[in-house]
PDB file of C-alpha atoms in Angstrom:
ATOM      1  CA  MET U 193     -12.220 -14.306 -52.248  1.00  0.00           C
ATOM      2  CA  LYS U 194     -10.627 -15.659 -49.034  1.00  0.00           C
ATOM      3  CA  LYS U 195      -8.548 -12.491 -48.727  1.00  0.00           C
ATOM      4  CA  ILE U 196     -11.666 -10.299 -48.829  1.00  0.00           C
ATOM      5  CA  VAL U 197     -13.361 -12.416 -46.149  1.00  0.00           C
ATOM      6  CA  ARG U 198     -10.242 -12.259 -43.967  1.00  0.00           C
ATOM      7  CA  LEU U 199      -9.977  -8.504 -44.481  1.00  0.00           C
ATOM      8  CA  LYS U 200     -13.629  -8.029 -43.495  1.00  0.00           C
ATOM      9  CA  ALA U 201     -13.121 -10.214 -40.416  1.00  0.00           C
ATOM     10  CA  LEU U 202     -10.026  -8.214 -39.462  1.00  0.00           C
ATOM     11  CA  ILE U 203     -11.892  -4.908 -39.874  1.00  0.00           C
ATOM     12  CA  ILE U 204     -14.768  -6.169 -37.729  1.00  0.00           C
ATOM     13  CA  LEU U 205     -12.326  -7.390 -35.064  1.00  0.00           C
ATOM     14  CA  LEU U 206     -10.518  -4.058 -35.005  1.00  0.00           C
ATOM     15  CA  PHE U 207     -13.841  -2.211 -34.763  1.00  0.00           C
ATOM     16  CA  VAL U 208     -14.938  -4.372 -31.794  1.00  0.00           C
ATOM     17  CA  LEU U 209     -11.588  -3.838 -30.042  1.00  0.00           C
ATOM     18  CA  LEU U 210     -11.794  -0.104 -30.610  1.00  0.00           C
ATOM     19  CA  LEU U 211     -15.347  -0.007 -29.297  1.00  0.00           C
ATOM     20  CA  PHE U 212     -14.327  -1.977 -26.203  1.00  0.00           C
ATOM     21  CA  ALA U 213     -11.343   0.290 -25.531  1.00  0.00           C
ATOM     22  CA  CYS U 214     -13.489   3.417 -25.804  1.00  0.00           C
ATOM     23  CA  SER U 215     -16.063   2.047 -23.377  1.00  0.00           C
ATOM     24  CA  GLN U 216     -13.562   1.532 -20.548  1.00  0.00           C
ATOM     25  CA  ASN U 217     -13.715   3.888 -17.557  1.00  0.00           C
ATOM     26  CA  ASP U 218     -10.846   6.313 -18.195  1.00  0.00           C
ATOM     27  CA  LYS U 219      -9.294   7.929 -15.101  1.00  0.00           C
ATOM     28  CA  SER U 220      -6.692   9.815 -17.133  1.00  0.00           C
ATOM     29  CA  ASP U 221      -7.889  13.176 -15.801  1.00  0.00           C
ATOM     30  CA  VAL U 222      -6.120  12.390 -12.515  1.00  0.00           C
ATOM     31  CA  GLY U 223      -3.401  10.263 -14.012  1.00  0.00           C
ATOM     32  CA  GLY U 224      -5.215   7.011 -13.205  1.00  0.00           C
ATOM     33  CA  TYR U 225      -4.927   7.680  -9.472  1.00  0.00           C
ATOM     34  CA  GLU U 226      -5.917   4.224  -8.306  1.00  0.00           C
ATOM     35  CA  SER U 227      -5.730   3.158  -4.655  1.00  0.00           C
ATOM     36  CA  ALA U 228      -2.464   1.222  -5.102  1.00  0.00           C
ATOM     37  CA  GLU U 229      -0.715   4.360  -6.370  1.00  0.00           C
ATOM     38  CA  ALA U 230      -2.240   6.487  -3.592  1.00  0.00           C
ATOM     39  CA  ILE U 231      -0.996   4.003  -0.981  1.00  0.00           C
ATOM     40  CA  GLU U 232       2.460   3.984  -2.537  1.00  0.00           C
ATOM     41  CA  ARG U 233       2.579   7.793  -2.436  1.00  0.00           C
ATOM     42  CA  GLY U 234       1.783   7.745   1.290  1.00  0.00           C
ATOM     43  CA  ASP U 235      -1.858   8.829   1.207  1.00  0.00           C
ATOM     44  CA  VAL U 236      -4.150   7.533   3.900  1.00  0.00           C
ATOM     45  CA  VAL U 237      -6.495   5.538   1.665  1.00  0.00           C
ATOM     46  CA  ILE U 238     -10.098   4.618   2.356  1.00  0.00           C
ATOM     47  CA  THR U 239     -11.534   1.793   0.230  1.00  0.00           C
ATOM     48  CA  PRO U 240     -14.341  -0.717   0.742  1.00  0.00           C
ATOM     49  CA  ASP U 241     -11.566  -3.173   1.695  1.00  0.00           C
ATOM     50  CA  GLY U 242     -10.438  -1.001   4.596  1.00  0.00           C
ATOM     51  CA  LEU U 243      -7.998   1.705   5.567  1.00  0.00           C
ATOM     52  CA  SER U 244      -4.365   1.866   4.406  1.00  0.00           C
ATOM     53  CA  ASN U 245      -1.463   3.927   5.772  1.00  0.00           C
ATOM     54  CA  PHE U 246      -3.295   4.720   9.006  1.00  0.00           C
ATOM     55  CA  ASP U 247       0.103   4.984  10.696  1.00  0.00           C
ATOM     56  CA  ARG U 248       0.712   8.085   8.563  1.00  0.00           C
ATOM     57  CA  PHE U 249      -2.466   9.627   9.995  1.00  0.00           C
ATOM     58  CA  GLU U 250      -1.317   8.799  13.535  1.00  0.00           C
ATOM     59  CA  GLY U 251       2.002  10.500  12.762  1.00  0.00           C
ATOM     60  CA  PHE U 252       0.113  13.581  11.603  1.00  0.00           C
ATOM     61  CA  LEU U 253      -1.842  13.637  14.889  1.00  0.00           C
ATOM     62  CA  ASP U 254       1.429  13.315  16.811  1.00  0.00           C
ATOM     63  CA  HIS U 255       2.891  16.281  14.920  1.00  0.00           C
ATOM     64  CA  ILE U 256      -0.172  18.365  15.764  1.00  0.00           C
ATOM     65  CA  SER U 257       0.245  17.541  19.460  1.00  0.00           C
ATOM     66  CA  LYS U 258       3.886  18.716  19.219  1.00  0.00           C
ATOM     67  CA  LYS U 259       2.930  21.815  17.182  1.00  0.00           C
ATOM     68  CA  LYS U 260       5.166  20.540  14.365  1.00  0.00           C
ATOM     69  CA  GLU U 261       4.286  21.455  10.768  1.00  0.00           C
ATOM     70  CA  ASP U 262       3.003  18.582   8.625  1.00  0.00           C
ATOM     71  CA  HIS U 263       0.645  17.784   5.778  1.00  0.00           C
ATOM     72  CA  ILE U 264      -1.314  14.705   4.800  1.00  0.00           C
ATOM     73  CA  ARG U 265      -3.700  13.541   2.094  1.00  0.00           C
ATOM     74  CA  ILE U 266      -6.667  11.280   2.770  1.00  0.00           C
ATOM     75  CA  THR U 267      -7.948   9.680  -0.428  1.00  0.00           C
ATOM     76  CA  GLY U 268     -11.325   8.009  -0.682  1.00  0.00           C
ATOM     77  CA  TYR U 269     -13.148   6.692  -3.723  1.00  0.00           C
ATOM     78  CA  THR U 270     -16.671   6.919  -5.060  1.00  0.00           C
ATOM     79  CA  ILE U 271     -18.606   3.782  -5.988  1.00  0.00           C
ATOM     80  CA  GLU U 272     -17.465   4.362  -9.591  1.00  0.00           C
ATOM     81  CA  GLY U 273     -13.808   4.570  -8.480  1.00  0.00           C
ATOM     82  CA  ASP U 274     -13.280   8.329  -8.746  1.00  0.00           C
ATOM     83  CA  PRO U 275     -10.870   9.788  -6.149  1.00  0.00           C
ATOM     84  CA  ILE U 276     -12.016  12.261  -3.510  1.00  0.00           C
ATOM     85  CA  PHE U 277      -9.176  14.097  -1.760  1.00  0.00           C
ATOM     86  CA  GLN U 278      -9.002  15.590   1.717  1.00  0.00           C
ATOM     87  CA  ASP U 279      -5.780  17.551   2.165  1.00  0.00           C
ATOM     88  CA  LEU U 280      -4.749  18.671   5.634  1.00  0.00           C
ATOM     89  CA  HIS U 281      -1.879  21.077   6.224  1.00  0.00           C
ATOM     90  CA  TYR U 282      -0.861  21.935   9.768  1.00  0.00           C
ATOM     91  CA  ASP U 283       1.323  25.042  10.079  1.00  0.00           C
ATOM     92  CA  GLY U 284       1.938  24.734  13.819  1.00  0.00           C
ATOM     93  CA  LYS U 285      -1.247  26.633  14.710  1.00  0.00           C
ATOM     94  CA  VAL U 286      -4.071  25.928  12.282  1.00  0.00           C
ATOM     95  CA  ILE U 287      -5.153  22.911  10.237  1.00  0.00           C
ATOM     96  CA  GLN U 288      -5.926  24.081   6.721  1.00  0.00           C
ATOM     97  CA  TYR U 289      -8.502  21.674   5.327  1.00  0.00           C
ATOM     98  CA  LYS U 290      -9.251  21.175   1.627  1.00  0.00           C
ATOM     99  CA  HIS U 291     -11.906  18.784   0.300  1.00  0.00           C
ATOM    100  CA  ASP U 292     -11.434  18.266  -3.449  1.00  0.00           C
ATOM    101  CA  HIS U 293     -14.119  16.368  -5.326  1.00  0.00           C
ATOM    102  CA  THR U 294     -13.406  17.837  -8.763  1.00  0.00           C
ATOM    103  CA  HIS U 295     -12.487  14.380 -10.072  1.00  0.00           C
ATOM    104  CA  ASP U 296     -15.872  12.888  -9.181  1.00  0.00           C
ATOM    105  CA  GLU U 297     -17.414  12.239 -12.586  1.00  0.00           C
ATOM    106  CA  TYR U 298     -20.987  12.317 -11.273  1.00  0.00           C
ATOM    107  CA  GLY U 299     -20.644  14.799  -8.409  1.00  0.00           C
ATOM    108  CA  GLU U 300     -20.448  18.548  -8.113  1.00  0.00           C
ATOM    109  CA  LYS U 301     -17.015  19.673  -9.274  1.00  0.00           C
ATOM    110  CA  LYS U 302     -15.794  21.874  -6.448  1.00  0.00           C
ATOM    111  CA  VAL U 303     -13.181  22.352  -3.755  1.00  0.00           C
ATOM    112  CA  ASP U 304     -14.194  23.244  -0.202  1.00  0.00           C
ATOM    113  CA  THR U 305     -11.722  24.763   2.239  1.00  0.00           C
ATOM    114  CA  ASP U 306     -11.774  25.609   5.918  1.00  0.00           C
ATOM    115  CA  ASP U 307      -9.404  26.398   8.767  1.00  0.00           C
ATOM    116  CA  CYS U 308      -9.745  24.195  11.840  1.00  0.00           C
ATOM    117  CA  LYS U 309      -7.953  24.071  15.164  1.00  0.00           C
ATOM    118  CA  LYS U 310      -8.315  20.482  16.398  1.00  0.00           C
ATOM    119  CA  ILE U 311      -8.864  16.878  15.422  1.00  0.00           C
ATOM    120  CA  LEU U 312     -11.308  15.050  17.654  1.00  0.00           C
ATOM    121  CA  LYS U 313     -11.349  11.272  18.125  1.00  0.00           C
ATOM    122  CA  LYS U 314     -14.788   9.778  18.890  1.00  0.00           C
ATOM    123  CA  ILE U 315     -16.150   6.242  19.270  1.00  0.00           C
ATOM    124  CA  ASN U 316     -19.466   5.923  17.392  1.00  0.00           C
ATOM    125  CA  ASP U 317     -22.473   3.788  18.343  1.00  0.00           C
ATOM    126  CA  GLY U 318     -21.151   0.955  16.170  1.00  0.00           C
ATOM    127  CA  GLY U 319     -17.888   0.836  18.124  1.00  0.00           C
ATOM    128  CA  LYS U 320     -15.793   2.350  15.342  1.00  0.00           C
ATOM    129  CA  THR U 321     -13.401   5.248  15.885  1.00  0.00           C
ATOM    130  CA  GLU U 322     -14.161   8.439  13.967  1.00  0.00           C
ATOM    131  CA  TYR U 323     -11.817  11.377  13.485  1.00  0.00           C
ATOM    132  CA  TYR U 324     -13.221  14.877  12.973  1.00  0.00           C
ATOM    133  CA  ALA U 325     -11.686  18.258  12.191  1.00  0.00           C
ATOM    134  CA  THR U 326     -13.263  20.600  14.752  1.00  0.00           C
ATOM    135  CA  SER U 327     -13.271  24.240  15.825  1.00  0.00           C
ATOM    136  CA  CYS U 328     -13.485  25.215  12.159  1.00  0.00           C
ATOM    137  CA  GLU U 329     -14.247  28.709  10.877  1.00  0.00           C
ATOM    138  CA  LYS U 330     -16.944  27.748   8.334  1.00  0.00           C
ATOM    139  CA  ASP U 331     -18.238  24.274   9.115  1.00  0.00           C
ATOM    140  CA  GLY U 332     -17.663  21.501  11.503  1.00  0.00           C
ATOM    141  CA  PRO U 333     -17.200  19.071  12.757  1.00  0.00           C
ATOM    142  CA  ILE U 334     -15.877  17.568   9.509  1.00  0.00           C
ATOM    143  CA  LEU U 335     -15.601  13.765   9.373  1.00  0.00           C
ATOM    144  CA  LEU U 336     -12.141  12.854   8.109  1.00  0.00           C
ATOM    145  CA  LEU U 337     -12.173   9.081   8.441  1.00  0.00           C
ATOM    146  CA  GLU U 338     -13.545   6.117  10.347  1.00  0.00           C
ATOM    147  CA  LYS U 339     -11.514   3.154  11.571  1.00  0.00           C
TER     148      LYS U 339
END
């Protein structure tokens, strides 16, 4: 009789654990691309806690001023923790911009692209510095980040 009770308790425990595991927010579609990994890979990362790897962004701006080819990824996160990517590739003449929000579980799954010529630095009314991609073919200015 004790064995049956223990077996039932074990089955219930396993069921609860399985249910809990299935309810967790799974980011496996992007390999669990959490902010710590993005920072380690060299992305400029925007989180509610602040901005990481900003020096990499400054290096990108320096390369543009020297007409030196470079590329950079800016990674932000939705409230739910889904990554939103902004990829910038400078070929010495044009900044190819790609905004990828296909990993946003609740957003529209699409990738926007544009070709821009400059990055503009602007101080907003709140005293923060904003960086925009400007002189773009389709849209613009495009807010890249705020510091």
